[in-house]
Amino acid sequence: MAVVAVQGLGVGNMFYIFYEDGIKVIQPIECQIQRHIKPSEKILGNQDEVCPKADNEAIQRCVWATAVNIKDKYIYVTQPKLNRVLIVDIQSQKAIQIVATDPVPVKLHYDKSHDQVWLLSWGDDEKNSPTLQVINQASGSAAHHTVHTQPVGKQFDRVDDFFIPSTTIIINHIRFGFILHKGEPALHKIDLETMTYIKTISLKDYNCVPQSLAYSHLGGYYFVHCSVSITGATEPQIIVDSVTDSVIGYNGDISGVPYISPDGHYLVSIDDQRGLMRVQSITIQGEIRECFEIHTNLHISDTTFQPSFTEANQYNIFASSSVQTNVLFVELSTGKVKMVKSLKEPMKTEEWPWNSKNRVIVDSDLFGQYLMTPSKESLFILDGRLSKLNCEITEVDKGNTIIWVGEA
């Protein structure tokens, strides 16, 4: 007997935006709002609301920090003022579960290889007692809860950040991550499988307190961005060999935050202090080559890569500004630069305490052509293929937590 599949309305290929008045689900092609989850909406099988009203507030508002997509099945999102993670089910477009966390949860990372969500909490708004927790079997349908990671050298209160490389089309298994400690010139290596500390890579000889990292499987390099020294001088990046865990040395005089293209071939470094974006290429043999640099006063907030629609195996980068109304578009193979203008003012950095990205820019998966970036009170959908504005959606306050859901 033939089975006829009845195709309902798809729930995939949507942007989810977490903002003051709840959650909006938006289809980017025609810029249609498919669903609005209000702050007062009840969580499935629970009397609790999506964003319960605070005692001192006249209006019921949501505060979100970061979110992650779990296999296009769930979205996990942190609610730092409520000390919890909210789980949204993509199939039903409903909030279905709350996971209690340590106080002030801010950063999430989904490690697909082990189906785990890593979570950094600050302990309080001043980051006085930060902790790392892990939610196992993140894509499973059972009730979720957190477990604490083993403290590095019994030191929990110094965790400043963590870095776990993202899976890509090329790298589908990630074995190790790093924990960064406040003010410490070291990388603490962790085994993601067992969630245990393995060893410390000292960066003392280079006077480098790591701020952020990027990883390329070409050459197996970690590029480490160091914090500005006491003298205010910008330190060059350091290259660490992922196989031997040894420090190779400086990445020439390249400084700033490193970003790696999804194919591992391009390293884009953004030095905000010097107003520089520098692009290097990495060959299959792991040779690092200088390509070009761009001087910009944009004060870049966030970046994202998109495959070129005109050249095979090439990438473009889009960068949003933390203070201006323009988005920068750079063709990495040629160095061609374009601006997408008039995207309204972003919210102020002090209105976004959770990280340095007060204006995110989010792509629609590896092969999608749309991108989204928020202003203070609007959302802008860009068409990456044409590198121009597709549409603006107004009356979305502080929509700086955005997730793309693919073929759900």
XYZ file of C-alpha atoms in Angstrom:
408
model
C 0.000 0.000 0.000
C 1.384 3.388 -0.926
C 1.854 5.811 1.931
C 1.002 9.375 1.058
C 2.952 11.900 3.130
C 0.929 14.970 3.938
C 3.272 17.921 3.900
C 2.328 20.369 6.622
C 3.733 23.855 6.889
C 7.470 23.517 7.486
C 8.922 24.646 10.780
C 12.459 24.815 9.395
C 14.441 27.562 7.691
C 13.512 30.220 10.225
C 15.276 32.716 12.434
C 14.394 32.614 16.136
C 14.823 35.978 17.836
C 14.840 36.280 21.616
C 13.986 39.844 22.639
C 12.271 41.887 25.368
C 8.750 40.858 24.407
C 9.434 37.126 24.133
C 10.465 35.102 21.082
C 9.725 35.744 17.417
C 10.030 33.133 14.682
C 10.688 34.723 11.293
C 10.813 33.328 7.772
C 13.510 35.389 5.993
C 12.468 35.257 2.338
C 9.232 37.228 2.710
C 10.160 38.449 6.214
C 7.032 36.897 7.697
C 6.548 36.528 11.412
C 5.434 32.914 11.814
C 4.979 32.870 15.568
C 5.276 35.112 18.605
C 5.852 33.440 21.967
C 4.840 36.023 24.571
C 6.633 36.424 27.937
C 3.408 35.333 29.667
C 3.057 32.095 27.692
C 3.145 29.017 29.924
C 5.878 26.413 29.632
C 4.489 23.055 28.537
C 2.996 21.053 31.431
C 4.121 23.726 33.848
C 2.621 26.739 35.565
C 5.795 28.717 35.019
C 5.899 31.397 32.338
C 8.466 31.982 29.600
C 9.547 35.218 31.308
C 7.856 35.638 34.703
C 7.146 39.213 35.708
C 9.707 40.690 38.102
C 8.227 42.211 41.270
C 9.620 45.676 40.579
C 8.596 45.797 36.920
C 5.437 47.298 35.494
C 5.805 45.437 32.202
C 6.587 41.769 31.787
C 9.951 41.632 29.993
C 12.478 39.008 28.959
C 16.234 39.126 29.455
C 18.254 36.677 27.355
C 21.999 36.188 26.897
C 23.062 33.427 24.479
C 21.395 30.504 22.718
C 22.413 27.355 20.842
C 20.700 25.193 18.243
C 20.574 21.494 19.141
C 20.374 19.531 15.860
C 17.442 21.658 14.605
C 15.379 19.950 17.310
C 15.692 22.260 20.312
C 17.024 25.686 21.148
C 18.650 26.160 24.547
C 18.718 29.788 25.689
C 20.093 31.355 28.872
C 17.948 33.576 31.100
C 20.666 35.202 33.246
C 18.274 37.021 35.587
C 16.302 33.831 36.256
C 19.307 31.491 36.755
C 18.049 29.021 34.228
C 18.144 27.731 30.673
C 14.906 27.604 28.719
C 14.436 24.831 26.149
C 12.335 25.617 23.079
C 11.024 22.744 20.958
C 11.345 23.572 17.270
C 8.719 21.134 15.972
C 5.939 22.606 18.138
C 7.490 26.110 18.422
C 6.842 26.026 22.179
C 8.871 26.440 25.352
C 8.910 22.962 26.865
C 11.386 22.843 29.742
C 13.413 24.803 32.298
C 16.874 23.714 33.430
C 18.025 25.296 36.699
C 21.616 26.548 36.559
C 24.150 28.307 38.750
C 23.469 32.044 39.153
C 23.733 34.320 36.091
C 24.184 31.842 33.212
C 25.657 33.694 30.236
C 27.515 31.569 27.692
C 26.443 28.340 25.992
C 28.246 26.096 23.531
C 26.795 22.972 21.957
C 29.386 20.238 21.493
C 27.752 18.083 18.836
C 30.396 15.334 19.119
C 29.262 14.430 22.621
C 25.720 15.890 22.507
C 26.611 18.165 25.413
C 25.862 21.786 26.191
C 28.628 23.616 28.049
C 27.477 26.501 30.189
C 29.402 29.321 31.852
C 27.701 31.158 34.732
C 29.114 34.230 36.450
C 27.757 33.545 39.947
C 26.732 37.209 40.180
C 26.714 40.298 37.938
C 30.304 41.106 38.959
C 31.537 37.632 37.858
C 32.703 36.843 41.409
C 32.061 33.091 41.461
C 31.986 31.735 37.911
C 31.312 28.051 37.246
C 31.172 25.631 34.355
C 28.304 23.190 34.027
C 27.432 20.632 31.374
C 24.028 19.395 30.219
C 24.389 15.863 28.844
C 22.264 14.169 26.150
C 21.159 17.603 25.041
C 19.173 16.350 22.047
C 17.440 13.601 24.033
C 13.813 13.952 25.034
C 14.239 13.084 28.745
C 14.229 15.846 31.386
C 17.550 17.679 31.374
C 19.742 18.794 34.258
C 23.230 20.202 34.736
C 26.375 18.603 36.134
C 29.441 20.497 37.280
C 32.754 20.000 35.567
C 35.780 19.017 37.583
C 37.494 22.209 38.808
C 40.893 22.846 37.265
C 43.326 22.457 40.155
C 40.301 22.761 42.458
C 39.965 26.335 41.241
C 36.471 27.139 40.168
C 36.237 30.789 40.963
C 38.739 31.853 38.320
C 37.041 30.571 35.165
C 36.837 33.489 32.805
C 35.845 31.730 29.607
C 36.085 28.470 27.701
C 36.791 27.500 24.110
C 35.542 24.436 22.275
C 36.138 24.335 18.510
C 32.934 24.125 16.481
C 32.168 21.147 14.293
C 32.197 21.941 10.577
C 31.560 20.010 7.380
C 35.191 18.905 7.604
C 35.666 18.385 11.336
C 32.867 16.310 12.813
C 34.529 15.186 16.025
C 35.991 17.473 18.646
C 37.926 15.827 21.450
C 39.410 18.703 23.478
C 38.579 22.164 24.695
C 40.263 24.830 26.803
C 39.347 26.705 29.951
C 40.693 30.233 30.366
C 41.337 31.570 33.857
C 41.120 35.208 34.839
C 44.466 36.957 34.466
C 46.363 33.718 33.925
C 48.857 33.259 31.038
C 47.783 29.679 30.362
C 45.382 27.410 28.502
C 43.857 24.613 30.587
C 43.149 21.665 28.313
C 40.073 19.537 28.977
C 38.909 16.202 27.626
C 35.337 16.715 26.445
C 34.557 13.007 26.634
C 35.288 12.698 30.338
C 34.863 16.431 31.164
C 38.190 16.311 33.000
C 41.288 18.478 33.070
C 44.297 17.060 31.212
C 47.098 19.607 31.306
C 48.086 23.256 31.298
C 49.810 24.928 28.351
C 51.797 27.843 29.726
C 51.912 31.097 27.752
C 54.038 32.813 30.398
C 57.101 33.146 28.153
C 54.967 35.147 25.765
C 53.343 37.213 28.492
C 49.986 36.234 27.007
C 46.750 36.125 28.947
C 44.419 34.430 26.427
C 41.192 36.247 25.568
C 39.853 34.212 22.673
C 40.887 31.408 20.317
C 40.243 30.072 16.852
C 41.140 26.667 15.437
C 42.051 25.529 11.929
C 42.389 21.848 11.060
C 44.832 22.927 8.326
C 48.151 22.677 10.132
C 46.189 21.902 13.305
C 46.734 25.374 14.720
C 45.104 27.230 17.587
C 45.380 30.993 17.154
C 45.338 32.733 20.527
C 44.355 36.370 20.993
C 46.077 37.820 24.052
C 44.662 40.553 26.255
C 46.186 44.011 26.031
C 49.291 44.256 28.227
C 49.552 46.465 31.321
C 51.355 49.082 29.226
C 48.370 49.195 26.856
C 50.357 47.660 24.002
C 48.605 45.225 21.683
C 50.211 41.789 21.863
C 50.557 39.671 18.716
C 48.588 36.427 18.451
C 50.256 33.200 19.513
C 50.083 29.956 17.550
C 49.737 26.669 19.442
C 50.209 23.257 17.808
C 47.109 21.144 18.573
C 48.980 17.847 18.143
C 51.908 18.468 20.475
C 50.295 21.216 22.620
C 53.475 23.244 22.203
C 53.640 26.952 21.482
C 54.977 27.530 17.959
C 55.460 31.281 18.423
C 53.922 34.563 17.365
C 51.678 34.880 14.320
C 54.011 37.536 12.904
C 52.763 40.927 14.061
C 49.094 39.977 13.633
C 46.995 41.003 16.628
C 43.319 41.005 17.518
C 40.439 38.551 17.706
C 40.869 35.543 15.367
C 38.048 34.116 13.223
C 38.464 31.040 10.989
C 36.428 30.411 7.834
C 34.393 27.164 7.883
C 36.825 25.446 5.509
C 39.794 26.383 7.723
C 41.491 28.229 4.830
C 41.159 31.833 5.992
C 42.133 33.489 9.251
C 40.558 36.901 9.740
C 41.959 38.889 12.673
C 40.196 41.974 13.964
C 42.145 44.444 16.069
C 39.672 47.023 17.295
C 42.306 49.183 18.988
C 44.220 49.667 15.772
C 41.148 49.665 13.514
C 42.507 46.796 11.430
C 41.072 43.685 9.823
C 43.870 41.431 8.555
C 43.307 38.403 6.359
C 45.683 35.429 6.089
C 45.277 32.196 4.174
C 46.328 28.754 5.371
C 47.397 26.209 2.771
C 46.592 22.493 2.900
C 50.205 21.981 4.043
C 49.558 24.355 6.956
C 51.573 27.257 5.598
C 50.241 30.635 6.779
C 50.322 33.407 4.180
C 49.574 37.107 4.447
C 46.760 38.218 2.103
C 45.587 41.783 2.724
C 44.465 44.214 5.390
C 41.563 46.618 5.686
C 41.582 49.762 7.793
C 38.192 50.328 9.394
C 36.768 52.585 12.089
C 33.675 50.382 12.279
C 34.429 48.952 15.765
C 33.425 45.463 14.732
C 31.008 43.711 17.074
C 30.529 40.345 15.366
C 31.400 38.526 12.149
C 30.095 35.618 10.141
C 31.265 33.775 7.041
C 29.225 32.907 3.999
C 30.217 30.829 0.970
C 30.708 32.892 -2.151
C 27.816 32.618 -4.588
C 30.084 33.447 -7.525
C 33.279 31.471 -6.838
C 33.521 27.825 -5.865
C 35.206 27.054 -2.522
C 35.537 30.709 -1.571
C 34.165 32.677 1.368
C 32.947 36.158 2.133
C 32.837 37.704 5.580
C 30.163 40.007 6.976
C 30.938 42.163 10.025
C 28.525 44.204 12.150
C 29.477 47.355 14.040
C 29.061 47.942 17.767
C 28.500 51.690 17.248
C 27.600 52.382 13.611
C 24.749 51.622 11.243
C 26.764 49.824 8.551
C 27.682 46.189 7.915
C 31.012 45.469 6.229
C 31.167 42.867 3.449
C 34.569 41.518 2.333
C 35.308 39.049 -0.454
C 38.183 37.039 1.027
C 39.627 35.817 -2.282
C 39.943 39.319 -3.756
C 39.873 41.763 -0.848
C 36.896 43.542 -2.427
C 34.991 45.584 0.165
C 31.409 46.784 0.225
C 29.193 48.424 2.863
C 25.553 47.610 3.547
C 24.332 50.935 4.934
C 21.537 52.493 7.008
C 20.816 49.603 9.380
C 19.963 51.897 12.314
C 21.850 52.293 15.588
C 22.731 49.205 17.623
C 21.896 49.100 21.297
C 24.595 50.606 23.484
C 27.347 48.332 24.798
C 26.234 48.982 28.385
C 22.752 47.703 27.512
C 24.313 44.376 26.577
C 26.472 43.233 29.533
C 26.703 39.542 28.590
C 29.542 39.700 26.054
C 31.265 42.117 23.702
C 28.825 41.476 20.843
C 26.165 44.144 21.317
C 25.167 43.691 17.673
C 25.340 40.106 16.462
C 25.221 39.031 12.839
C 23.865 35.543 12.173
C 23.943 33.536 8.962
C 21.386 31.008 7.749
C 23.583 27.922 7.884
C 26.418 27.171 5.579
C 24.572 27.443 2.297
C 21.785 29.881 3.089
C 21.783 33.315 1.535
C 20.191 35.301 4.375
C 21.741 36.992 7.389
C 20.170 38.794 10.303
C 21.449 41.631 12.475
C 19.512 43.652 15.074
C 19.468 47.357 15.779
C 18.216 48.673 19.108
C 14.550 48.326 18.105
C 14.522 46.506 14.741
C 15.744 43.431 12.920
C 17.424 43.611 9.532
C 17.482 40.680 7.145
C 20.277 40.907 4.590
C 20.538 39.055 1.324
C 24.093 37.712 1.244
C 23.930 36.701 -2.381
C 23.303 40.318 -3.401
C 25.038 41.759 -0.289
C 22.140 44.149 0.277
C 19.219 44.718 2.641
C 16.240 42.422 2.174
C 13.908 43.932 4.786
C 13.487 45.519 8.199
C 11.186 44.211 10.918
C 10.345 46.941 13.417
C 9.268 46.918 17.082
C 11.709 44.246 18.185
C 13.536 45.659 21.207
C 16.955 44.277 22.124
C 16.709 41.271 19.810
C 20.389 40.411 20.142
C 20.000 36.669 20.727
C 19.348 35.051 17.349
C 19.380 31.434 16.196
C 18.930 30.004 12.736
C 17.002 26.748 12.418
C 17.581 24.779 9.220
C 15.558 21.857 7.879
C 13.762 20.892 11.062
